[in-house]
Amino acid sequence: MKPLPIAALLALFLSPTTGHSTRKSLRFGPRPITRFVTQPHSTSAAASAHPFDVARAFLHSYIDSEYFIRNDSYTDGNTGITHVYVRQLINGFEVADGNINLNVRDGQILSFGDSFFRGSPQSISSRPMMSHASYCGGLAHVSEAAAQTNTQVTFSDKTRARDEAYMRVCAQPLAAVKAAIARDSCSTCDELRRAALYFMIAAHPDELVVDALANEFEAVRHGIHVTHELDQDLRASFLVSGLPGALSPVKARVVYLQIPTESGNTKLHATWRLEIEMADNWYEAYMSVNEPSVIVSVIDWAADSPTPRLDGHLNALEAKIGMGPPGAHSKTGSYKVWKWGINDPESGERTVESRLYDRLASPFGWHTVSRGNNPEGSPKWVASDTYLNFTTTWGNNVFAQENWEGGQNWIGNRRPEGGKSLNFEFEYGVKDGIEKDPKEYADLSVTQLFYTTNMFHDLFYRYGFDEIAGNFQQDNYGRGGRDHDAIIANVQDGSYYNTASFMTPPDGQNPRCRLYIWNTATPYRDGSLDSGSVIHELSHGLSARLVGGPSNSGCLGWGESGGLGEGWGDFLALIIRSTSQEANADELTIGSWITNSTNGFNHSPYSTNATVNPSTYETLNEVEFRNLHGVGEVWAEILWVVLQEMIKVHGRSPTLFPPQQLEDGTTPIGDFYRPSQPRKPLVPKHGNTLMVQLVVSSMKLVPCRPSIFDSRDAIIEADRVLTGGENLCLLWKAFSSRGLGRDAKLHGGGPWDMGKHTNGYQIPEECA
């Protein structure tokens, strides 16, 4: 191919590109040895001792390595547990996957997760034993291996999809990197610029752009600039600007990564840790310092729904959010929507809903942003003082709008206007079999997404996904955590068809939620109107911020851990739907309306009936389930079975929403909570509400990159610290009924091999 001049290369990034209907996504890496310990033996301290002092005393006796306590550690107001996040230091550098998370209450270490490197500080590998090439070599020898790439496809297209997936994430990127190496005239200089450019050559989805970057390697490298800075955690780091394909300057620093050796041991390897925001990906990538062309590990903070195959085009989406002080009150609105719990237009009628927002979660309503925190170029506002009250779908928790062009300029896009009365009532007018352009009802769609996202925010705030835990708010009202991360939610996004995605950067950066049109029926269907799918996507944000702490978005990146994120998303959508709408339903699916298919995204409906859904832990051995969404289906099915057992014993609440706080700041018990006890957290009394609390709390307890076993144990541990363990036997019996008993086993497992799963049905002796 003839090299392109730089001007032509720039034009490639400024013009729309045609390509695949599915995102290209790289995600692989070594999983360090990790363990989750419940009820550890530790020295008791006074109940009044500061949790950090308790943590330091434990660490002093437990490890020899240097470390620091991350500043996103926090105390959970719902449970009283302090979650302390510890990062390992060796030779003055962070071990990026060397984490300990300690769960502390009343002077005791309740449980902890540990992935610290245990070798000698001199055990440094000069060459990366794990790489993009070795990952692809493993894929080539594993049946149905392309499913592990997270390129989403329908099962009827497996063979073609497998071949195409391998080409997109392995063959083409590796060939392009090899071509770039041949044109790299300086093998020892500018390692960071070279590392960033090599990663973009491997990761960019457009083949023309990739070829241009590889052929013009030296010219492009000279156009990239590096500056030094201290990041928001006061760590020495770098900013890389001018990297083609990146929407914002790349954040970079040197860290160690744990990698396996051929002898089965573990060594450290020095890497450049890069945060690269792209149009359809947000990567946490690790490039070898010694060999900057080698990707050692990569996590994509974006998560997708499974999608059929259709042609689409790739475009950029960017967010530049201002900073400033807190905000104030906004009046309530009224919204004509499919109310909370109604899954889709075929499941119920629209009604006008008002007086919705939770006074604790959204104290100033859904339509107010403080002046200092309001993004530049925002819609017009009503008040002109410190508190900006908006009359459109713009507020502290979410900015919702259409994005028909699939482009970067979301701030100026169309939003429905509710007027000073905040009246959002718009016509739908869709009839089966009659074509209708979704743009004609875009105001309704944006309203629906705005409503669903705010309801999700307010509900899970009350279960512990609040500011200090890393939730999504433009203004945190001085209640902890980092501001400036309301959700950017796009309706009818024009960059793809037949999918949905959610990108979750660390706390203090705006996530992106994108919903698309589905051409699976006539007329086409709008993904924002399928609340189960929307809640699934929003749940990716919840789990990404809770597992491993608010500032670590890389804990659910791939493998079994990534599958847990998918499963939690399905389960939370199911429990919301079954509680609010279909109290007796035991056969539910995710995505059946938007896909226009009986089972939606699922192999079988979620059901306690083993004839309808026979999934057990061993189901993960089946080819169809050896991928992120397959793992998620099995995990969600097991949780669904556990939920029904909890409901049998504790009953079902007609709502998942706790009572509104009173003016004095107290929470009424009502029929929602058990009678309160001094110095004890409030405990939901019904099976469904208690299960939501246990699942949310368990996400905070598990280690980074958890396994299914870790997540099972964390739910049991959450019950122990919340109820004293009164549901111990119920939970073990329910888990074991689907093969997840104490003697269940996983043999093997790695970045490209999910191992062999063996059912176990053993329960504790006291439960026999």
Coordinates of C-alpha atoms in Angstrom, one line a residue, residues 449-642:
L449 CA -34.4 6.7 29.1
F450 CA -34.1 9.7 31.4
Y451 CA -36.9 8.3 33.6
T452 CA -35.4 4.8 33.8
T453 CA -31.9 6.0 34.5
N454 CA -33.0 8.3 37.3
M455 CA -35.1 5.6 38.8
F456 CA -32.1 3.2 38.7
H457 CA -29.9 5.9 40.3
D458 CA -32.4 6.5 43.2
L459 CA -33.1 2.9 43.8
F460 CA -29.6 1.7 44.1
Y461 CA -28.5 4.8 46.0
R462 CA -30.7 3.4 48.9
Y463 CA -28.9 0.1 48.7
G464 CA -25.5 1.6 49.0
F465 CA -24.5 2.8 45.5
D466 CA -24.0 6.4 46.7
E467 CA -21.5 9.1 46.2
I468 CA -18.8 7.7 48.3
A469 CA -19.2 4.3 46.7
G470 CA -18.6 5.8 43.2
N471 CA -22.1 6.4 41.8
F472 CA -22.9 8.6 38.8
Q473 CA -23.6 12.3 39.7
Q474 CA -22.4 15.6 38.3
D475 CA -22.5 17.0 41.8
N476 CA -21.9 14.9 44.9
Y477 CA -23.2 17.5 47.3
G478 CA -20.0 17.2 49.4
R479 CA -21.0 13.7 50.5
G480 CA -17.8 12.0 49.3
G481 CA -16.5 10.5 46.1
R482 CA -15.7 12.5 43.0
D483 CA -18.0 14.8 41.1
H484 CA -18.4 15.3 37.3
D485 CA -19.7 11.9 36.3
A486 CA -23.3 12.0 35.4
I487 CA -24.2 9.4 32.8
I488 CA -24.2 10.6 29.2
A489 CA -27.1 8.6 27.7
N490 CA -27.7 8.5 24.0
V491 CA -31.0 7.3 22.4
Q492 CA -31.2 6.1 18.8
D493 CA -27.4 6.3 18.5
G494 CA -26.5 6.2 14.8
S495 CA -23.2 4.4 15.1
Y496 CA -24.6 0.9 15.2
Y497 CA -27.8 -1.2 15.0
N498 CA -29.0 -4.0 17.3
T499 CA -26.8 -3.6 20.4
A500 CA -26.3 -1.5 23.5
S501 CA -23.2 -0.5 25.4
F502 CA -22.0 1.1 28.7
M503 CA -18.5 2.5 29.2
T504 CA -17.4 2.8 32.9
P505 CA -14.3 4.9 33.6
P506 CA -13.1 5.4 37.2
D507 CA -15.0 7.6 39.6
G508 CA -15.0 11.3 38.5
Q509 CA -15.2 10.6 34.7
N510 CA -18.5 10.5 32.8
P511 CA -19.7 7.1 31.7
R512 CA -21.4 6.6 28.4
C513 CA -24.6 4.7 27.8
R514 CA -25.7 4.1 24.2
L515 CA -28.9 2.7 23.1
Y516 CA -29.6 1.8 19.4
I517 CA -32.4 1.0 17.0
W518 CA -33.2 -2.7 16.4
N519 CA -34.3 -3.8 12.9
T520 CA -35.7 -7.1 14.2
A521 CA -39.3 -6.2 13.5
T522 CA -41.5 -3.8 11.5
P523 CA -41.5 -1.1 12.5
Y524 CA -38.0 -1.0 13.9
R525 CA -37.7 -1.1 17.7
D526 CA -36.0 1.4 20.0
G527 CA -33.6 -0.1 22.5
S528 CA -34.3 2.6 25.1
L529 CA -37.9 1.3 25.4
D530 CA -36.8 -2.2 26.6
S531 CA -36.2 -1.4 30.3
G532 CA -34.7 -4.8 31.0
S533 CA -31.9 -4.2 28.5
V534 CA -31.4 -0.7 29.8
I535 CA -31.2 -1.8 33.4
H536 CA -28.7 -4.5 32.3
E537 CA -26.4 -1.8 30.8
L538 CA -26.8 0.5 33.8
S539 CA -25.9 -2.4 36.0
H540 CA -22.5 -2.7 34.3
G541 CA -21.8 0.8 35.7
L542 CA -22.9 -0.3 39.2
S543 CA -20.8 -3.4 39.3
A544 CA -17.7 -1.8 37.7
R545 CA -17.6 0.9 40.4
L546 CA -18.4 -1.4 43.3
V547 CA -16.1 -4.4 42.6
G548 CA -12.5 -3.4 43.5
G549 CA -13.5 0.2 44.5
P550 CA -14.6 3.3 42.7
S551 CA -11.3 4.2 41.2
N552 CA -10.6 0.7 39.7
S553 CA -12.7 0.0 36.6
G554 CA -10.6 -3.0 35.5
C555 CA -11.9 -5.7 37.8
L556 CA -14.5 -7.2 35.5
G557 CA -12.6 -6.9 32.3
W558 CA -12.7 -10.5 30.9
G559 CA -13.0 -14.1 31.6
E560 CA -15.2 -15.4 34.5
S561 CA -15.1 -12.0 36.2
G562 CA -16.5 -10.3 33.1
G563 CA -19.2 -12.9 33.0
L564 CA -20.2 -12.1 36.6
G565 CA -20.8 -8.5 35.4
E566 CA -23.2 -9.8 32.7
G567 CA -25.0 -12.1 35.2
W568 CA -25.5 -9.3 37.7
G569 CA -27.0 -7.1 35.0
D570 CA -29.5 -9.8 34.0
F571 CA -30.4 -10.6 37.6
L572 CA -31.1 -7.0 38.6
A573 CA -33.2 -6.5 35.6
L574 CA -35.2 -9.6 36.4
I575 CA -35.7 -8.8 40.1
I576 CA -37.0 -5.3 39.2
R577 CA -39.4 -6.7 36.6
S578 CA -40.7 -9.5 38.7
T579 CA -41.2 -7.4 41.8
S580 CA -43.0 -4.6 40.1
Q581 CA -45.0 -6.2 37.4
E582 CA -45.2 -10.0 37.3
A583 CA -45.2 -11.2 40.9
N584 CA -45.8 -14.8 40.0
A585 CA -43.7 -15.0 36.9
D586 CA -41.0 -17.7 36.9
E587 CA -40.1 -17.7 33.2
L588 CA -38.5 -14.4 32.2
T589 CA -36.0 -13.4 29.6
I590 CA -33.8 -10.4 28.8
G591 CA -34.2 -8.6 25.4
S592 CA -37.1 -10.7 24.0
W593 CA -38.9 -7.5 22.8
I594 CA -36.1 -5.7 21.1
T595 CA -34.8 -8.9 19.5
N596 CA -38.4 -10.0 18.6
S597 CA -37.6 -13.5 19.7
T598 CA -39.0 -15.7 22.5
N599 CA -35.8 -16.2 24.4
G600 CA -34.3 -12.8 23.7
F601 CA -30.6 -12.9 24.5
N602 CA -30.9 -16.1 26.5
H603 CA -30.6 -19.8 25.7
S604 CA -33.5 -20.5 28.0
P605 CA -35.9 -18.4 30.1
Y606 CA -34.8 -17.8 33.6
S607 CA -36.8 -20.3 35.7
T608 CA -36.6 -22.4 38.9
N609 CA -37.9 -25.3 36.8
A610 CA -34.9 -27.4 35.8
T611 CA -36.8 -28.6 32.7
V612 CA -37.2 -25.1 31.5
N613 CA -33.7 -24.0 32.4
P614 CA -31.4 -26.8 33.4
S615 CA -28.3 -24.6 33.9
T616 CA -25.9 -25.7 36.6
Y617 CA -22.3 -24.8 37.3
E618 CA -21.1 -27.5 34.9
T619 CA -23.1 -25.8 32.1
L620 CA -20.0 -23.6 31.7
N621 CA -18.2 -26.5 30.1
E622 CA -20.6 -26.4 27.1
V623 CA -19.3 -24.6 24.0
E624 CA -22.2 -22.2 23.8
F625 CA -21.5 -20.9 27.3
R626 CA -17.7 -20.4 27.2
N627 CA -18.0 -16.7 26.8
L628 CA -18.9 -13.6 28.8
H629 CA -22.6 -13.8 28.2
G630 CA -22.7 -17.5 28.7
V631 CA -21.1 -17.2 32.1
G632 CA -23.5 -14.4 32.9
E633 CA -26.5 -16.5 32.0
V634 CA -25.5 -19.3 34.3
W635 CA -24.7 -16.9 37.2
A636 CA -28.0 -15.1 36.8
E637 CA -29.9 -18.3 36.7
I638 CA -28.3 -19.5 39.9
L639 CA -29.1 -16.1 41.5
W640 CA -32.7 -16.4 40.3
V641 CA -33.0 -19.8 42.0
V642 CA -31.5 -18.3 45.2

